[in-house]
Short mmCIF file of C-alpha atoms in Angstrom, two decimals:
data_model
loop_
_atom_site.label_atom_id
_atom_site.label_comp_id
_atom_site.label_asym_id
_atom_site.label_seq_id
_atom_site.Cartn_x
_atom_site.Cartn_y
_atom_site.Cartn_z
CA MET A 824 34.73 -28.82 8.70
CA ASN A 825 36.89 -28.71 5.60
CA ILE A 826 35.71 -27.57 2.15
CA THR A 827 37.37 -28.05 -1.24
CA PHE A 828 35.71 -25.70 -3.70
CA PRO A 829 36.09 -24.14 -7.15
CA CYS A 830 36.41 -20.37 -6.92
CA PRO A 831 33.51 -18.65 -8.71
CA LYS A 832 35.88 -15.92 -9.96
CA CYS A 833 39.13 -17.61 -11.05
CA GLU A 834 37.75 -21.22 -11.19
CA ALA A 835 40.84 -22.53 -9.37
CA HIS A 836 40.25 -25.26 -6.80
CA ASP A 837 41.05 -24.31 -3.23
CA ARG A 838 40.72 -25.90 0.20
CA THR A 839 39.91 -24.19 3.48
CA ASP A 840 38.58 -24.93 6.95
CA ILE A 841 35.24 -23.49 8.04
CA GLN A 842 34.85 -22.86 11.75
CA PRO A 843 31.52 -22.38 13.56
CA GLY A 844 30.54 -18.74 13.33
CA ASP A 845 32.47 -18.01 10.13
CA THR A 846 30.53 -15.73 7.78
CA SER A 847 32.82 -15.99 4.76
CA PHE A 848 35.89 -17.66 3.31
CA ALA A 849 38.34 -16.58 0.63
CA CYS A 850 40.10 -18.04 -2.38
CA ARG A 851 43.86 -18.13 -1.80
CA HIS A 852 44.51 -17.79 -5.53
CA CYS A 853 42.63 -14.59 -6.38
CA GLY A 854 41.45 -13.31 -2.99
CA GLN A 855 37.73 -13.55 -3.89
CA THR A 856 35.66 -13.53 -0.70
CA ILE A 857 32.70 -15.91 -0.67
CA SER A 858 29.96 -15.14 1.85
CA ILE A 859 28.40 -18.07 3.66
CA PRO A 860 24.61 -17.79 3.25
CA LEU A 861 22.50 -17.59 6.40
CA ALA A 862 21.31 -20.98 7.64
CA ALA A 863 23.66 -22.79 5.21
CA ILE A 864 25.31 -24.49 8.20
CA ASP A 865 23.12 -25.49 11.12
CA HIS A 866 24.95 -27.00 14.13
CA GLY A 867 27.67 -28.44 11.89
CA GLU A 868 25.18 -29.77 9.31
CA VAL A 869 25.57 -28.43 5.78
CA GLN A 870 22.12 -27.49 4.52
CA ARG A 871 23.22 -26.17 1.10
CA CYS A 872 26.41 -25.51 -0.85
CA LEU A 873 28.56 -22.69 0.50
CA ALA A 874 30.36 -22.02 -2.80
CA CYS A 875 27.32 -21.81 -5.12
CA PRO A 876 23.55 -21.34 -4.79
CA SER A 877 22.74 -25.08 -5.05
CA ASN A 878 20.69 -27.04 -2.51
CA ASP A 879 21.46 -30.40 -4.13
CA LEU A 880 24.18 -32.34 -2.31
CA PHE A 881 25.06 -36.04 -2.17
CA VAL A 882 27.20 -38.36 -0.06
CA ARG A 883 30.13 -40.29 -1.51
CA LYS A 884 33.30 -41.91 -0.25
CA ASP A 885 36.23 -39.52 0.15
CA PHE A 886 38.46 -41.64 -2.05
CA PRO A 887 40.04 -40.86 -5.43
CA GLN A 888 38.10 -42.84 -8.04
CA ARG A 889 41.17 -43.19 -10.25
CA LEU A 890 43.01 -44.96 -7.45
CA GLY A 891 40.09 -47.37 -7.04
CA VAL A 892 40.03 -48.13 -10.75
CA ALA A 893 43.81 -48.58 -10.70
CA LEU A 894 43.48 -51.08 -7.84
CA VAL A 895 40.95 -53.12 -9.81
CA ALA A 896 43.05 -52.89 -12.99
CA VAL A 897 46.17 -54.14 -11.18
CA GLY A 898 44.14 -57.06 -9.81
CA VAL A 899 42.78 -57.97 -13.24
CA ILE A 900 46.14 -57.64 -14.98
CA GLY A 901 47.98 -59.55 -12.24
CA SER A 902 45.45 -62.38 -12.24
CA SER A 903 45.51 -62.52 -16.06
CA ILE A 904 49.28 -62.93 -16.02
CA ALA A 905 49.02 -65.65 -13.39
CA TRP A 906 46.30 -67.36 -15.46
CA ALA A 907 48.50 -67.19 -18.58
CA TYR A 908 51.24 -69.06 -16.69
CA GLY A 909 48.73 -71.66 -15.50
CA ALA A 910 48.95 -70.63 -11.85
CA VAL A 911 45.28 -71.03 -11.00
CA ILE A 912 45.77 -70.64 -7.25
CA TRP A 913 47.75 -67.40 -7.75
CA THR A 914 45.08 -66.16 -10.17
CA PHE A 915 42.32 -66.43 -7.59
CA ALA A 916 44.59 -65.27 -4.76
CA ILE A 917 45.31 -62.04 -6.65
CA LEU A 918 41.61 -61.52 -7.45
CA PHE A 919 40.56 -62.14 -3.84
CA ALA A 920 43.35 -59.91 -2.49
CA SER A 921 42.30 -57.02 -4.73
CA ALA A 922 38.64 -57.52 -3.77
CA LEU A 923 39.59 -57.65 -0.08
CA ALA A 924 41.63 -54.44 -0.44
CA ASP A 925 38.65 -52.78 -2.11
CA VAL A 926 36.28 -53.82 0.69
CA ALA A 927 38.78 -52.72 3.36
CA LEU A 928 39.12 -49.29 1.75
CA TYR A 929 35.33 -48.98 1.53
CA VAL A 930 35.02 -49.65 5.25
CA ILE A 931 37.96 -47.47 6.33
CA VAL A 932 37.54 -44.40 4.11
CA PRO A 933 35.15 -41.77 5.52
CA ASP A 934 32.25 -40.16 3.66
CA ALA A 935 32.27 -36.70 2.11
CA LEU A 936 29.46 -34.43 0.95
CA MET A 937 29.53 -33.20 -2.66
CA CYS A 938 27.68 -30.49 -4.54
CA TYR A 939 26.12 -31.53 -7.85
CA ARG A 940 26.45 -28.05 -9.36
CA CYS A 941 30.00 -26.91 -8.58
CA GLY A 942 31.65 -30.06 -7.23
CA ALA A 943 32.52 -28.60 -3.83
CA MET A 944 33.46 -31.31 -1.32
CA TYR A 945 32.74 -31.08 2.40
CA ARG A 946 34.68 -33.21 4.88
CA GLY A 947 33.79 -33.45 8.55
CA ALA A 948 30.18 -32.26 8.23
CA LYS A 949 27.60 -33.78 10.55
CA ASN A 950 24.58 -35.87 9.49
CA MET A 951 25.59 -36.11 5.83
CA ASP A 952 23.32 -39.11 5.26
CA ARG A 953 20.23 -36.91 5.15
CA HIS A 954 21.32 -35.72 1.69
CA GLY A 955 21.30 -39.22 0.23
CA ALA A 956 23.54 -40.97 -2.25
CA PHE A 957 24.40 -39.95 -5.80
CA ASP A 958 21.38 -39.55 -8.09
CA LEU A 959 22.07 -39.79 -11.82
CA GLU A 960 18.98 -37.77 -12.76
CA THR A 961 20.04 -34.81 -10.60
CA HIS A 962 23.60 -35.05 -11.90
CA GLU A 963 22.39 -35.10 -15.50
CA ARG A 964 20.18 -32.05 -14.90
CA TYR A 965 23.19 -30.04 -13.69
CA ARG A 966 25.42 -31.41 -16.47
CA GLN A 967 22.90 -30.36 -19.12
CA GLN A 968 22.50 -26.93 -17.52
CA SER A 969 26.27 -26.45 -17.52
CA ALA A 970 26.51 -27.52 -21.17
CA ARG A 971 23.77 -25.05 -22.19
CA LEU A 972 25.46 -22.20 -20.34
CA ALA A 973 28.82 -23.01 -21.94
CA GLU A 974 27.15 -23.10 -25.36
CA LYS A 975 25.58 -19.67 -24.81
CA ARG A 976 28.98 -18.19 -23.90
CA MET A 977 30.43 -19.22 -27.27
#
């Protein structure tokens, strides 16, 4: 399993592989060792976040959202240009091609597990679906908590 995580000490993002039986992992930037809590990984299933004390995880596609938005934007702009030149067939061909590319990427790209609190991403974990999809209420709770903590630090 692979984990991309923010270091709790230096806040730099790092990526490492977790093997069965590992009890800790380290940040390559500052050397901070992060202990893996007991029962956090059970037979390859992530039960809770390894980088922070959160139990709230969700499943999402392992695909850069900016690239997805860029794909849609190129389709809209390209079809608008074709429409401006009166090429109706090209307009719809571009729209359908961008939609088809989006569907193909959705089918091909694997899932990843994300932590609401710290944003750690887990690739290659088993039975991710038990955590469920993104929940806006849970996300907002963690966003508000983070904002309050940042406000207290100032």
